Amino acid sequence: MTITKGEPAQQPTAARQVKAAPTDLRRGHVPNDGTAGAAAIEQARSAMLRDTKPTKRSRIGADVVCEALLRQGVDVFFGYPGGVVLPLYDVLGDYPELRHVLVRHEQGGAHAADGYARVTGRVGVCLGTSGPGATNLVTGIGTALLDSIPMVAITGNVPGALIGKDAFQEIDINGITLPMTKHNYLVRNADDLPRVFAEAFHIARTGRPGPVHIDITKDALQQETAVQHPSPAEVIAGLPGFRPNFDGHPRQLKIAAAEIARAKRPMILAGHGVLHAEAWDDLRAFAEKTSIPVAWTLLGIGAMAEDHPLAYGFMGMHGWKHVNRAIQSADLLIAIGMRFDDRVTGNVRTYAPYARIVHVDIDPAEIGKNVAVEVPIVGDAGRVLRALTPMVDATPLGDRSEYLEQLAEWRAESEASSWHGSGAWREGVLTADFVVERIGELTNHAATYVADVGQNQMWLARYLGFRRPNSHVSSGGLGTMGFALPAAMGAALGQPDRETWAVIGDGGFQMTFQELMTLVQDRIPVKIALFDNKKLGMIRQWQEIFYAGNYHSAHLLGPDFAKLADAFGIPAFRACTPDEVDPAIEAAQAVDGPALIWFEIAETQNVFPMMPAGKGLSDLIEKWDGPEE
Amino acid sequence: MSDSAKDEVSARANGATPGPAHSAPPTRALPGSGEVHRHILVAIVLNRPGVLNRVASLMRARNFNIESLSVSHTDQPDISRMTITLLGDDVAVEQVSKQLYRLIDVLKVQDFSGEPTVEHELALIKVRATDSNRAEIVKVAELYRARLVDIADGSVIVEASGSEAEVDAIVALLRSYGIKELVRTGTAVMARGSASIEEALKR
């Protein structure tokens, strides 16, 4: 076939019919803005999809990978090609239902898969090549492990015969991911691929979710294979060592119910497990029946709508004072799907000194790991709550009036002192809490909000006012700076019907902003709220309070972010005063596609209250004027 | 931060205590008794590539203090048995078991400490021997129901088996002759009675 420049290539018709209408399938969730640029991108993409192999070829390992992804319901995954995964890229065009998003760095791909998983509850998938492609995924896999995110990370490896020979781009990635995945595989034979992929997805999403890594040699991707995909029953039978327990033990549930009946000052601590189990309705029903207030961890945000009368607030190091105070005075903590992380408890010796603890978690290893508990219950948050609710007596709000009134009083006091920080926004100072609160209001609390790490993360958690489950995305366990932008990319593709906002500091933004180009190329409509205080804000805050103001490396030079966004073709807006905030947010919302708002916020605002490391929940610092001599 | 600044931080403490204002709140007990004992854990695992690496990596990453770790076949070709001896209190050892259970390749974990068991290990000890003391070494070996498995010019190899303490004892005695080389297999342990950890898998 000869292709004349400037003329469309003659289409080989047999292949064409099979690949009909791929674009409609894949582009439903990307707005079509009708610009010339968009048309060009569309054209390039369609051309890429049509440039496929003749259909009459044999099935190879790479086909098995694509088939397996489709069987598992994957509609989009994030990858970056390289020498040893080219066999996979060679067949990708034959699977137009499988959308591949070309990221700008593998770390971005892993975080995007993570963000996708967090908002959908499905398994996120990312792909990298061997060597550096694989090691670049590692931070994203670690982030997923610490936050129990269902993810399958795929890497290529050098051909089996070259393994162990220090071949080009060879690294022992299997050894690297071994301690930071729920499970991992090295596949050297295409015949193993169907089983391994089925197992990997099953492991990633079953029980306590987590990342699974599959390393595939190049020759395994190229080998022909006729092995069929196993049934779910065969997968389970093939994993005798993986039998998570979902239902709480009836005897333990009875004991828990008795504890709840006795308690005068009970408090529910809701964690990420409630969201994983999709148990938000069960949680609300349980809380309403027993009139027990609910506090939440960072990753438990959204388990209870914040405008619910029994929703009490965000706990922990930067949590609300009234919440921590309530925990310190509680006589019973009902912890559901949370793990008593040090950011939640502070010094364990002084944690909740009057409380007995009922701890519900699907992972038995979490129970008794950080704090000793009186009533351990191993099980899925939803199933345990559904079993427990009928066993507890209905307690009307009136029966707890004294307790709830005291909590309300503490709350009013704490919100008056820390809501909107110093209230400096009234005097024209642009404070971060004000911006977060306005984003919440103007998006009607209905968007997906993705936090980076540091002060911006805490401001978002404290002030946005979350109403919906899985509307908050944050790297809690690993605390990965640079997380927000790529994770928002995945979140936006996972929940295309919701607006997606990324709240990022100037530090984290400068770690992964190359993904701006991915947003443009794939027309992913993420709104970026860049909080620029020209500092590594949380570092600066710690240095101010704990290191006598020795601000080494806290000042961070940044570019002209508006010009930067412009260079990527992303509309940018800037706000330097409180008056400019609402117009900037509204302008960004009006953009069909990604947009960036550059908030030049107060440079030295701190997040308060704050629990010093090693101290207890009763030792909160609420303001800081420098050490008094 | 200066000491006065630290005091400042404490002075801002705002704890809410429902009890009398003057009484300090009780201290929460940390998990575990804190009494460190030697424990023997047996893990039945799938015989898959990397399973030893997974277990060893977990022990290192979780900061568990293991004394020995040995792997061997079982009667079923796809299943291996690991014997782990470690030091720790009750909760630490429970954590080890729970963390081991999280590994997909681990089928069963059992703490054998406190149960009636047969505990045996084997040692090969290459001892310096001269014509004048070789007979003496033979006698020592016989006393401990050990035997000589190799005799060479200037050395013998003693094969000793028994509990860890018994092997310790013969090693200590032979040390006076000069130990050239020593290898110990680590403890193999099995519960007394008819119960079987392997049969328990087949439920």
JSON list of C-alpha atoms in Angstrom, two decimals, chain A residues 178-179 182-184 203 208 238-242 321 325 328-329 348-349 351-355 357 363-365 367-372 410 545-546 612 615 618-624 627-629, chain B residues 1-2 4-6 8-10 12-19 23-32 46 48 50 53-54 57-58 60-62 91 94-95 98-99 101-107:
[
{"chain": "A", "resi": 178, "resn": "LEU", "atom": "CA", "xyz": [7.76, -7.17, 47.56]},
{"chain": "A", "resi": 179, "resn": "PRO", "atom": "CA", "xyz": [7.51, -5.37, 50.91]},
{"chain": "A", "resi": 182, "resn": "LYS", "atom": "CA", "xyz": [-0.28, -6.82, 49.06]},
{"chain": "A", "resi": 183, "resn": "HIS", "atom": "CA", "xyz": [1.17, -9.41, 46.71]},
{"chain": "A", "resi": 184, "resn": "ASN", "atom": "CA", "xyz": [3.38, -9.43, 43.65]},
{"chain": "A", "resi": 203, "resn": "ILE", "atom": "CA", "xyz": [-6.44, -9.93, 45.78]},
{"chain": "A", "resi": 208, "resn": "ARG", "atom": "CA", "xyz": [-8.49, -5.10, 52.93]},
{"chain": "A", "resi": 238, "resn": "GLY", "atom": "CA", "xyz": [-6.17, -21.37, 43.65]},
{"chain": "A", "resi": 239, "resn": "LEU", "atom": "CA", "xyz": [-5.55, -19.03, 46.59]},
{"chain": "A", "resi": 240, "resn": "PRO", "atom": "CA", "xyz": [-5.91, -21.24, 49.69]},
{"chain": "A", "resi": 241, "resn": "GLY", "atom": "CA", "xyz": [-3.89, -18.76, 51.76]},
{"chain": "A", "resi": 242, "resn": "PHE", "atom": "CA", "xyz": [-6.21, -15.83, 51.05]},
{"chain": "A", "resi": 321, "resn": "LYS", "atom": "CA", "xyz": [-10.13, 20.64, 69.19]},
{"chain": "A", "resi": 325, "resn": "ARG", "atom": "CA", "xyz": [-11.47, 16.75, 73.48]},
{"chain": "A", "resi": 328, "resn": "GLN", "atom": "CA", "xyz": [-10.16, 12.28, 75.46]},
{"chain": "A", "resi": 329, "resn": "SER", "atom": "CA", "xyz": [-13.29, 12.32, 77.60]},
{"chain": "A", "resi": 348, "resn": "VAL", "atom": "CA", "xyz": [-0.76, 6.24, 72.92]},
{"chain": "A", "resi": 349, "resn": "ARG", "atom": "CA", "xyz": [-0.17, 6.33, 76.68]},
{"chain": "A", "resi": 351, "resn": "TYR", "atom": "CA", "xyz": [-4.83, 8.54, 74.32]},
{"chain": "A", "resi": 352, "resn": "ALA", "atom": "CA", "xyz": [-8.51, 8.39, 75.33]},
{"chain": "A", "resi": 353, "resn": "PRO", "atom": "CA", "xyz": [-7.66, 7.62, 78.95]},
{"chain": "A", "resi": 354, "resn": "TYR", "atom": "CA", "xyz": [-11.22, 6.87, 80.05]},
{"chain": "A", "resi": 355, "resn": "ALA", "atom": "CA", "xyz": [-12.34, 4.91, 77.03]},
{"chain": "A", "resi": 357, "resn": "ILE", "atom": "CA", "xyz": [-12.45, 0.44, 72.76]},
{"chain": "A", "resi": 363, "resn": "ASP", "atom": "CA", "xyz": [-7.50, -6.87, 58.84]},
{"chain": "A", "resi": 364, "resn": "PRO", "atom": "CA", "xyz": [-6.86, -8.82, 62.07]},
{"chain": "A", "resi": 365, "resn": "ALA", "atom": "CA", "xyz": [-3.29, -7.49, 62.13]},
{"chain": "A", "resi": 367, "resn": "ILE", "atom": "CA", "xyz": [-6.36, -4.98, 65.94]},
{"chain": "A", "resi": 368, "resn": "GLY", "atom": "CA", "xyz": [-4.14, -4.60, 68.96]},
{"chain": "A", "resi": 369, "resn": "LYS", "atom": "CA", "xyz": [-1.26, -3.28, 66.82]},
{"chain": "A", "resi": 370, "resn": "ASN", "atom": "CA", "xyz": [-1.15, 0.29, 68.07]},
{"chain": "A", "resi": 371, "resn": "VAL", "atom": "CA", "xyz": [-3.56, 0.36, 71.01]},
{"chain": "A", "resi": 372, "resn": "ALA", "atom": "CA", "xyz": [-4.87, -2.38, 73.24]},
{"chain": "A", "resi": 410, "resn": "TRP", "atom": "CA", "xyz": [-17.29, 22.42, 72.93]},
{"chain": "A", "resi": 545, "resn": "ILE", "atom": "CA", "xyz": [7.26, 26.12, 66.41]},
{"chain": "A", "resi": 546, "resn": "PHE", "atom": "CA", "xyz": [9.73, 23.31, 67.05]},
{"chain": "A", "resi": 612, "resn": "PRO", "atom": "CA", "xyz": [3.15, 18.24, 68.62]},
{"chain": "A", "resi": 615, "resn": "LYS", "atom": "CA", "xyz": [2.42, 14.56, 72.60]},
{"chain": "A", "resi": 618, "resn": "SER", "atom": "CA", "xyz": [-4.86, 16.96, 75.10]},
{"chain": "A", "resi": 619, "resn": "ASP", "atom": "CA", "xyz": [-1.69, 18.87, 74.25]},
{"chain": "A", "resi": 620, "resn": "LEU", "atom": "CA", "xyz": [-2.93, 20.85, 71.27]},
{"chain": "A", "resi": 621, "resn": "ILE", "atom": "CA", "xyz": [-1.24, 24.08, 70.31]},
{"chain": "A", "resi": 622, "resn": "GLU", "atom": "CA", "xyz": [-3.95, 26.50, 69.28]},
{"chain": "A", "resi": 623, "resn": "LYS", "atom": "CA", "xyz": [-1.93, 29.56, 68.43]},
{"chain": "A", "resi": 624, "resn": "TRP", "atom": "CA", "xyz": [1.67, 30.53, 68.37]},
{"chain": "A", "resi": 627, "resn": "PRO", "atom": "CA", "xyz": [8.18, 31.21, 72.56]},
{"chain": "A", "resi": 628, "resn": "GLU", "atom": "CA", "xyz": [7.56, 33.49, 75.52]},
{"chain": "A", "resi": 629, "resn": "GLU", "atom": "CA", "xyz": [10.64, 34.01, 77.65]},
{"chain": "B", "resi": 1, "resn": "MET", "atom": "CA", "xyz": [13.07, 24.95, 71.05]},
{"chain": "B", "resi": 2, "resn": "SER", "atom": "CA", "xyz": [14.23, 26.14, 74.45]},
{"chain": "B", "resi": 4, "resn": "SER", "atom": "CA", "xyz": [10.89, 27.44, 78.46]},
{"chain": "B", "resi": 5, "resn": "ALA", "atom": "CA", "xyz": [9.27, 27.10, 75.08]},
{"chain": "B", "resi": 6, "resn": "LYS", "atom": "CA", "xyz": [8.58, 23.44, 75.83]},
{"chain": "B", "resi": 8, "resn": "GLU", "atom": "CA", "xyz": [4.97, 26.94, 77.13]},
{"chain": "B", "resi": 9, "resn": "VAL", "atom": "CA", "xyz": [3.67, 24.14, 74.91]},
{"chain": "B", "resi": 10, "resn": "SER", "atom": "CA", "xyz": [2.65, 22.07, 77.92]},
{"chain": "B", "resi": 12, "resn": "ARG", "atom": "CA", "xyz": [-1.25, 25.41, 76.63]},
{"chain": "B", "resi": 13, "resn": "ALA", "atom": "CA", "xyz": [-2.53, 21.92, 77.18]},
{"chain": "B", "resi": 14, "resn": "ASN", "atom": "CA", "xyz": [-6.27, 21.86, 77.03]},
{"chain": "B", "resi": 15, "resn": "GLY", "atom": "CA", "xyz": [-7.25, 18.36, 78.06]},
{"chain": "B", "resi": 16, "resn": "ALA", "atom": "CA", "xyz": [-10.83, 17.69, 78.99]},
{"chain": "B", "resi": 17, "resn": "THR", "atom": "CA", "xyz": [-11.12, 15.44, 81.93]},
{"chain": "B", "resi": 18, "resn": "PRO", "atom": "CA", "xyz": [-14.49, 14.42, 83.26]},
{"chain": "B", "resi": 19, "resn": "GLY", "atom": "CA", "xyz": [-12.89, 13.33, 86.55]},
{"chain": "B", "resi": 23, "resn": "SER", "atom": "CA", "xyz": [-6.49, 13.92, 89.50]},
{"chain": "B", "resi": 24, "resn": "ALA", "atom": "CA", "xyz": [-4.31, 13.07, 86.54]},
{"chain": "B", "resi": 25, "resn": "PRO", "atom": "CA", "xyz": [-6.00, 10.93, 83.89]},
{"chain": "B", "resi": 26, "resn": "PRO", "atom": "CA", "xyz": [-5.13, 7.25, 83.93]},
{"chain": "B", "resi": 27, "resn": "THR", "atom": "CA", "xyz": [-2.46, 6.04, 81.54]},
{"chain": "B", "resi": 28, "resn": "ARG", "atom": "CA", "xyz": [-3.47, 3.75, 78.71]},
{"chain": "B", "resi": 29, "resn": "ALA", "atom": "CA", "xyz": [-1.65, 0.45, 78.77]},
{"chain": "B", "resi": 30, "resn": "LEU", "atom": "CA", "xyz": [0.42, -0.32, 75.71]},
{"chain": "B", "resi": 31, "resn": "PRO", "atom": "CA", "xyz": [-0.44, -3.54, 73.91]},
{"chain": "B", "resi": 32, "resn": "GLY", "atom": "CA", "xyz": [1.38, -6.56, 75.29]},
{"chain": "B", "resi": 46, "resn": "LEU", "atom": "CA", "xyz": [2.80, -22.61, 49.60]},
{"chain": "B", "resi": 48, "resn": "ARG", "atom": "CA", "xyz": [6.30, -20.84, 45.58]},
{"chain": "B", "resi": 50, "resn": "GLY", "atom": "CA", "xyz": [10.08, -16.00, 46.79]},
{"chain": "B", "resi": 53, "resn": "ASN", "atom": "CA", "xyz": [12.03, -13.84, 50.83]},
{"chain": "B", "resi": 54, "resn": "ARG", "atom": "CA", "xyz": [8.53, -12.63, 51.69]},
{"chain": "B", "resi": 57, "resn": "SER", "atom": "CA", "xyz": [11.37, -9.34, 54.40]},
{"chain": "B", "resi": 58, "resn": "LEU", "atom": "CA", "xyz": [8.31, -9.07, 56.61]},
{"chain": "B", "resi": 60, "resn": "ARG", "atom": "CA", "xyz": [12.88, -7.23, 58.89]},
{"chain": "B", "resi": 61, "resn": "ALA", "atom": "CA", "xyz": [10.37, -4.57, 57.88]},
{"chain": "B", "resi": 62, "resn": "ARG", "atom": "CA", "xyz": [8.21, -5.08, 60.98]},
{"chain": "B", "resi": 91, "resn": "VAL", "atom": "CA", "xyz": [1.34, -9.43, 71.65]},
{"chain": "B", "resi": 94, "resn": "GLU", "atom": "CA", "xyz": [0.61, -12.53, 67.96]},
{"chain": "B", "resi": 95, "resn": "GLN", "atom": "CA", "xyz": [1.48, -9.63, 65.63]},
{"chain": "B", "resi": 98, "resn": "LYS", "atom": "CA", "xyz": [-1.16, -11.96, 62.06]},
{"chain": "B", "resi": 99, "resn": "GLN", "atom": "CA", "xyz": [1.30, -10.29, 59.74]},
{"chain": "B", "resi": 101, "resn": "TYR", "atom": "CA", "xyz": [-1.29, -14.50, 57.70]},
{"chain": "B", "resi": 102, "resn": "ARG", "atom": "CA", "xyz": [-1.47, -11.40, 55.53]},
{"chain": "B", "resi": 103, "resn": "LEU", "atom": "CA", "xyz": [0.97, -13.01, 53.12]},
{"chain": "B", "resi": 104, "resn": "ILE", "atom": "CA", "xyz": [-0.99, -14.69, 50.36]},
{"chain": "B", "resi": 105, "resn": "ASP", "atom": "CA", "xyz": [1.33, -17.70, 50.32]},
{"chain": "B", "resi": 106, "resn": "VAL", "atom": "CA", "xyz": [0.96, -18.43, 54.04]},
{"chain": "B", "resi": 107, "resn": "LEU", "atom": "CA", "xyz": [-1.67, -21.06, 54.79]}
]
